[in-house]
Tab-separated table of C-alpha atoms and ligand atoms in Angstrom:
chain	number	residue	atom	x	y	z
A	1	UNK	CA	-0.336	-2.775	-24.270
A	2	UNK	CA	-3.794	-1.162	-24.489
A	3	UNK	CA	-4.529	-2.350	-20.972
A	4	UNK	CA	-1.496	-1.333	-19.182
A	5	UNK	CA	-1.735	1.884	-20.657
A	6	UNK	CA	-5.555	1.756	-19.618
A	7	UNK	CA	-4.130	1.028	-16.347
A	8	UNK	CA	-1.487	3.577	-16.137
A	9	UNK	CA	-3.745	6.532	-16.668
A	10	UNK	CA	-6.355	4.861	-13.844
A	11	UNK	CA	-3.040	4.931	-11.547
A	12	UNK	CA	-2.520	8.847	-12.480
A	13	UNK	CA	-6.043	9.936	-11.867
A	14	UNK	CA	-5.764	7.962	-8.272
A	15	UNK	CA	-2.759	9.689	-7.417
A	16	UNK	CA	-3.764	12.394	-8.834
A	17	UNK	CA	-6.588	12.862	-6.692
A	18	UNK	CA	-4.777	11.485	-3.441
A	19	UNK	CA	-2.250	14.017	-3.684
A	20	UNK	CA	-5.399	16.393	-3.157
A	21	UNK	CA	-7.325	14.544	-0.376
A	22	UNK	CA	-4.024	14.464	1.764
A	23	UNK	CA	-3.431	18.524	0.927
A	24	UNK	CA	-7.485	18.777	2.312
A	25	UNK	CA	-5.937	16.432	5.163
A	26	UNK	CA	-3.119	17.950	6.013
A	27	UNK	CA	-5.422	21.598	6.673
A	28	UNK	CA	-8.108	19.319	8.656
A	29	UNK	CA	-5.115	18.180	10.636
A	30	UNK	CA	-4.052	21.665	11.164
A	31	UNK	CA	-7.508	22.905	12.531
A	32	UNK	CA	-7.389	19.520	14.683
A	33	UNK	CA	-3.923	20.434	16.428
A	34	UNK	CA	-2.704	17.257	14.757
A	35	UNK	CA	0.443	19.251	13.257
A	36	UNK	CA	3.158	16.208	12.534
A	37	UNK	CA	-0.250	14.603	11.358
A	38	UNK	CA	-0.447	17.679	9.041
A	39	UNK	CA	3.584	17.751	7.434
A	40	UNK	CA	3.238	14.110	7.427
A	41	UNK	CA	0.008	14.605	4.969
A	42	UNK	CA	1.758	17.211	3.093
A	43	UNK	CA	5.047	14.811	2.581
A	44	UNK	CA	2.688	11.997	1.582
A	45	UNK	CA	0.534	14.358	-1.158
A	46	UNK	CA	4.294	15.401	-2.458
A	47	UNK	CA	4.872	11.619	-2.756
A	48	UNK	CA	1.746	10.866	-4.417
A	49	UNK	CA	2.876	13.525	-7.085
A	50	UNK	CA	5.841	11.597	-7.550
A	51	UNK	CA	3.922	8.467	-7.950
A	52	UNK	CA	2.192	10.444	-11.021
A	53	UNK	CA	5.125	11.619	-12.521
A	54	UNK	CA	6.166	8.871	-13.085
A	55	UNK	CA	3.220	7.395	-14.207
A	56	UNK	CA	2.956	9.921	-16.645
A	57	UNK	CA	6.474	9.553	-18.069
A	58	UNK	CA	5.473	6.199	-18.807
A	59	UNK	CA	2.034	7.316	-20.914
A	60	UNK	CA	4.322	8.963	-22.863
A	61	UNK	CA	7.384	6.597	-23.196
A	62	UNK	CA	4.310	4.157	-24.510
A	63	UNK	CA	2.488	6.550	-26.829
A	64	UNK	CA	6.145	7.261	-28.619
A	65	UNK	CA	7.132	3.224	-28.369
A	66	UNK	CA	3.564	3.202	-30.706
A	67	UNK	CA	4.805	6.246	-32.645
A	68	UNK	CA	2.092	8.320	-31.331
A	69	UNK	CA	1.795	11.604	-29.746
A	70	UNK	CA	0.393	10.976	-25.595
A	71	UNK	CA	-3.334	12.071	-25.700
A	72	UNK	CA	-6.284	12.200	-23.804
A	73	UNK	CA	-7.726	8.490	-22.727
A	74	UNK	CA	-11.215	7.666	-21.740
A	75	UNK	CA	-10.882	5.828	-18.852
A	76	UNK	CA	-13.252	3.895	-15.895
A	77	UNK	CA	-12.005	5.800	-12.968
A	78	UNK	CA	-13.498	6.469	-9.003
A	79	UNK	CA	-13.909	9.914	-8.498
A	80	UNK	CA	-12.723	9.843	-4.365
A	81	UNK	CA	-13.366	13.062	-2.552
A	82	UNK	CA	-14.201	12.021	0.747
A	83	UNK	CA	-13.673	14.884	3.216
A	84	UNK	CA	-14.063	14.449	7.209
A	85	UNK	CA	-12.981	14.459	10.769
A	86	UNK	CA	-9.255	13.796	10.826
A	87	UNK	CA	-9.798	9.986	12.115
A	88	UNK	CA	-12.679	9.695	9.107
A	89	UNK	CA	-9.880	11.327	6.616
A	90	UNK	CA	-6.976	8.734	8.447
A	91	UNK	CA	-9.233	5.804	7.868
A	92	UNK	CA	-9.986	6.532	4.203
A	93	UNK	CA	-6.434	7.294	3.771
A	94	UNK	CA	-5.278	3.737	4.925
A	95	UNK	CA	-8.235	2.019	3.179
A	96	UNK	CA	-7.308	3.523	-0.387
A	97	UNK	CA	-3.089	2.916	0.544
A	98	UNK	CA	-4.824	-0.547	1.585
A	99	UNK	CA	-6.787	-1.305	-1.945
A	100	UNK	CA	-3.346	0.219	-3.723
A	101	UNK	CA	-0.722	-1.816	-2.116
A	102	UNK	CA	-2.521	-5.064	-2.241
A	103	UNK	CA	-4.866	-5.033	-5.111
A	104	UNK	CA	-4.421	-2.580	-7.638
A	105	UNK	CA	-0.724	-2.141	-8.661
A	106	UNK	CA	-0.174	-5.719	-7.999
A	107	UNK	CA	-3.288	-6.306	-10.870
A	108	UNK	CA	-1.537	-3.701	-12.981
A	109	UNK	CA	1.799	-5.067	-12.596
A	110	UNK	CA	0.344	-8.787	-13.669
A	111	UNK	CA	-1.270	-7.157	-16.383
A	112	UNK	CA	2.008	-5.278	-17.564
A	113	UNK	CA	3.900	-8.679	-17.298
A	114	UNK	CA	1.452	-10.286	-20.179
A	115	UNK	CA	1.670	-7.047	-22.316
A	116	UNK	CA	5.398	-7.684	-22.182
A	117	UNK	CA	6.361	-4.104	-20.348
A	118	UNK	CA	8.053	-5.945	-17.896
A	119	UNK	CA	10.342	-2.100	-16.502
A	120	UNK	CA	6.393	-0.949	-16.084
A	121	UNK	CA	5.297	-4.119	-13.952
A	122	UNK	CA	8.064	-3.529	-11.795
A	123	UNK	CA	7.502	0.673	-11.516
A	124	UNK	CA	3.598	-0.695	-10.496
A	125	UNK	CA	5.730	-2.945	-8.055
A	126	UNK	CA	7.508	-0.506	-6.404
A	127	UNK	CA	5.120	2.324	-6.138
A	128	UNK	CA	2.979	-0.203	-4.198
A	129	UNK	CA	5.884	-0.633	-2.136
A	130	UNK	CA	5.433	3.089	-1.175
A	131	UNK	CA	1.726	2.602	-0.454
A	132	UNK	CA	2.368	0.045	1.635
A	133	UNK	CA	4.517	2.259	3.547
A	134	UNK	CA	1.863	5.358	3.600
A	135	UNK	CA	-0.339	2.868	5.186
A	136	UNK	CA	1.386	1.534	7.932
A	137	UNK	CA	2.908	5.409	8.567
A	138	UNK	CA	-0.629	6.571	8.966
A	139	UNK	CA	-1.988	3.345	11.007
A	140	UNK	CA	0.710	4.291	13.533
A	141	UNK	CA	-0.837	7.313	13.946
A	142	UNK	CA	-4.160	6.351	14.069
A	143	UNK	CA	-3.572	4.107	16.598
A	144	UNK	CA	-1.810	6.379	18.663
A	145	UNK	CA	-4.686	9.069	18.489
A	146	UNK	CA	-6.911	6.138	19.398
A	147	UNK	CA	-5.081	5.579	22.457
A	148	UNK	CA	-4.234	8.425	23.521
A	149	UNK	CA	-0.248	7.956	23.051
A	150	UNK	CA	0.385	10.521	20.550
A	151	UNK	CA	1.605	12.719	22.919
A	152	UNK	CA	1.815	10.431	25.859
A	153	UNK	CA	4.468	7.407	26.335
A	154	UNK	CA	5.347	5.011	28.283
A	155	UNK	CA	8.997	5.458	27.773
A	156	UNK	CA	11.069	8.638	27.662
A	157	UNK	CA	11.624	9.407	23.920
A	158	UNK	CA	13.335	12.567	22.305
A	159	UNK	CA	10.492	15.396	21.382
A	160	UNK	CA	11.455	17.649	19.141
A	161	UNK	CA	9.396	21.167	18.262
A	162	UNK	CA	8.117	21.881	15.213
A	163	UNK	CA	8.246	25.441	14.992
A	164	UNK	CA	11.604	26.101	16.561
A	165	UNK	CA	13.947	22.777	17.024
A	166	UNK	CA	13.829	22.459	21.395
A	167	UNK	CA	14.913	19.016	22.136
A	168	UNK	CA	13.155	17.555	25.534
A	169	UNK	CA	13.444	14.251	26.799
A	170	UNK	CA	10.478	12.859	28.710
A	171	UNK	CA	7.688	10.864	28.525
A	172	UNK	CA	5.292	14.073	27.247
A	173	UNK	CA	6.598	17.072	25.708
A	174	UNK	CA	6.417	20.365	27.443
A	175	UNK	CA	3.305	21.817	28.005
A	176	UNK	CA	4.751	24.886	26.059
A	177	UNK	CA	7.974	25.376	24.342
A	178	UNK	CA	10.318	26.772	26.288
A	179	UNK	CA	11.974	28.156	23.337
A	180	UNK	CA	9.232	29.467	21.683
A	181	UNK	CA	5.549	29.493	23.369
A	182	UNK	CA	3.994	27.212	21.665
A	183	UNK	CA	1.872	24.508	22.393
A	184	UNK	CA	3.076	20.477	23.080
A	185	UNK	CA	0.467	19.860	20.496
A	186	UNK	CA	3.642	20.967	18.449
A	187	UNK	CA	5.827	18.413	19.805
A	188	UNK	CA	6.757	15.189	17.702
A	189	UNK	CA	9.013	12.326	18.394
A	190	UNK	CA	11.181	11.109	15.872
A	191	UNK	CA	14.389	8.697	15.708
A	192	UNK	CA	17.046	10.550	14.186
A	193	UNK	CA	19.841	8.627	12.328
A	194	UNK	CA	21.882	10.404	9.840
B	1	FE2	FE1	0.907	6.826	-4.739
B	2	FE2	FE1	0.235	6.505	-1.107
């Protein structure tokens, strides 16, 4: 139990701190003209929070299980506040999602298995689930910076504005919204099923 609760505050200060970098990211993305770049940040840093509520609940469902009160742990923990370019800040994104999703909730989740927490080895499970996700979001987008198809396909595709809702269907969006002057740097495509 003293490891997986080791491990669960290691967990919190990484999410902790990712929910920060991607907040940093989203503004970088901003002053890049990367805006669905930038709400697509800002959604991630509100999932990271999640990721440490959660963690957190479980500190404290463990410190009561032991009769305790939670408390401050000394932990081992990488302090990660790398800062950069928005393609430097995308790549460290998908490396940490990367070390996450296949290293260190599945290590956690083994651990949590031998301490007998079994409901915590499957949380670490399923938040690396979500990681996995964040990474492959934001290596979609990386690539399509990359090549140059961010705003750019080779198929029509629906583009929607960000500021005011215009719909156009084409292969680029609009040099400027027709509904409401701004630029196609504003323009995102998305697949909408309700
Ligand atoms: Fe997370
Ligand atoms: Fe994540």
């Amino acid at each position: 139990m003293e490891e997986t609760l080791k491990n669960l505050h290691k967990a919190f200060i990484g999410e902790s701190q990712a929910r920060n970098r991607y907040s940093m990211f989203a503004k970088q993305a901003m002053k890049d003209n990367y805006f669905e770049l930038e709400s697509v940040f800002l959604e991630t840093a509100e999932q990271e929070r999640e990721h440490a509520t959660q963690l957190s609940k479980m500190i404290n469902q463990l410190a009561a299980k032991a009769g305790k009160k939670p408390a401050p742990l000394m932990v081992e923990a990488e302090g990660a506040a790398m800062f950069g370019s928005t393609l430097d800040n995308l790549k460290w994104s998908i490396a940490g999602e990367t070390h996450e999703f296949t290293q260190m909730y599945p290590d956690f989740a083994k651990q949590a298995v031998k301490d007998n927490l079994p409901d915590i080895a499957k949380r670490f499970a399923s938040i690396g689930v979500a990681e996995k996700h964040h990474k492959e979001r934001y290596e979609k987008i990386q690539k399509a910076i990359v090549d140059g198809t961010l705003l750019k396909k080779e198929k029509p595709v629906i583009w929607f504005c960000r500021k005011c809702g215009y719909m156009h269907i084409g292969l680029t969006p609009p040099d400027k919204c027709p509904s409401c002057d701004h630029l196609k740097e504003y323009f995102y495509t998305r697949v909408e099923e309700y």
